[in-house]
Amino acid sequence: MKKTLSTLTLGLICSLTSLHAWAAQADHIKVENPFAREVPPTAPASASFMTLTNDSAQEIKLVQAYSDVAKTIELHTHTNDDGVMRMRKIDAITIPANTTVELKPGGLHIMLIGPFNPIKVGQTVEVNLEFVDGSRKMVTMPVKSFMAMQPMQGGHKCGNGKCGSGMGH
Amino acid sequence: MNNKFTFGIIFIGALIGLVMVFAPLQTTHLGNAQLITAEKPKGGDFTLTAVDGEHSLSDYKGKLVLLYFGYTFCPDICPTNLGNLSVAYRNLSAEQKDKLQILFVSVDPERDTPQRLKQYADYFEASIVGLTGTPQTLMEIARRYGVVYARVDDPNNGTNYAVDHSAFTYVVDQNGLLQQQLPHATTPEQFIKIINQYLR
Ligand SMILES: [Cu+2]
């Protein structure tokens, strides 16, 4: 009887643990420093970037993203092949257990293809991330210009997403 | 020309005869860009079209030229590089700006008209001149500079193809000689250092 009880208890703990593991994957992903990029008016797509941290003991896959700002949203990566930059659509961005994955220029990114309106500095863009279990996480991000991404060290005055004057008319 | 998964190619300077064997001008239907590693590309003069007419590299003799090959539909790589160049440019003295010319050559002549290139280049506010030419001319120049590019069709969206391309910034000195190539994501600080080196 004692044995049965402890087996039951163990079973209960196990199922509780696995229940915990089943908590929505979105809840286990922390999003930091998200931003979308302002692109020249002729570019038909923008990209958004962020840092994703998985605090769970299981890998989590980001499988899709949604946004109202553009016609098509895709997960992409770049590879640098002896200096040749190749961009490819990918099916998922895997965030291994207890690991941080960085989406950044020149690498992984969420493509916002065919924006309905120009994506401009000063705006915010919302992107809804969907994970493999179907759970979602809404991310609100500022739009930054290419200049803000590479602030000069020292006495340079650029920053706050604006640099110089009369941008992009 | 519009075959799936292809059109362009490729090229690395040196050994032109050998390269011709791999990539005859008209029949460039390879699935992927080929990298033919070779010695230093030889560079040299070329003439291309901007919105205000033809420009030759030799028109800029006496200036330091930073040359970049890309395309305006490029969502990330080209804006990053030209953005860094732009930040570097803004940190130069008036005298240095005067002695520097940044050229952006499109390897996507199908979509990048001279007008479109001007609009794109102007966005960066670094006095960049956008240039294009016929596919044949561009391939010939690309070969001499060791530029590799290849069209990659999007299976879901026929009109929105991407172009794989090498993302070097080529440094051409005041005598028109190709001196070095800088890798993708060279920072504004590094660009300024190089510019200072040549514009001493
Ligand atoms: Cu992309």
PDB file of N, CA and C and ligand atoms in Angstrom, chain A residues 76 78 87 109 111, chain B residues 75, ligand 1:
ATOM      1  N   HIS A  76      13.465  34.295 -41.894  1.00  0.00           N
ATOM      2  CA  HIS A  76      14.600  34.238 -42.832  1.00  0.00           C
ATOM      3  C   HIS A  76      15.921  34.101 -42.096  1.00  0.00           C
ATOM      4  N   HIS A  78      20.350  34.683 -43.068  1.00  0.00           N
ATOM      5  CA  HIS A  78      21.432  34.967 -44.008  1.00  0.00           C
ATOM      6  C   HIS A  78      22.587  34.045 -43.686  1.00  0.00           C
ATOM      7  N   MET A  87      20.356  34.980 -48.662  1.00  0.00           N
ATOM      8  CA  MET A  87      19.191  35.055 -47.789  1.00  0.00           C
ATOM      9  C   MET A  87      18.224  33.938 -48.151  1.00  0.00           C
ATOM     10  N   HIS A 109      16.258  36.827 -39.176  1.00  0.00           N
ATOM     11  CA  HIS A 109      15.374  37.983 -39.097  1.00  0.00           C
ATOM     12  C   HIS A 109      13.954  37.594 -39.477  1.00  0.00           C
ATOM     13  N   MET A 111      11.102  38.805 -41.802  1.00  0.00           N
ATOM     14  CA  MET A 111      10.939  39.688 -42.958  1.00  0.00           C
ATOM     15  C   MET A 111       9.522  40.199 -43.027  1.00  0.00           C
TER      16      MET A 111
ATOM     17  N   PRO B  75      16.934  43.748 -48.589  1.00  0.00           N
ATOM     18  CA  PRO B  75      16.271  44.236 -47.382  1.00  0.00           C
ATOM     19  C   PRO B  75      17.194  44.462 -46.183  1.00  0.00           C
TER      20      PRO B  75
HETATM   21 CU    CU C   1      15.007  38.266 -45.469  1.00  0.00          CU
END
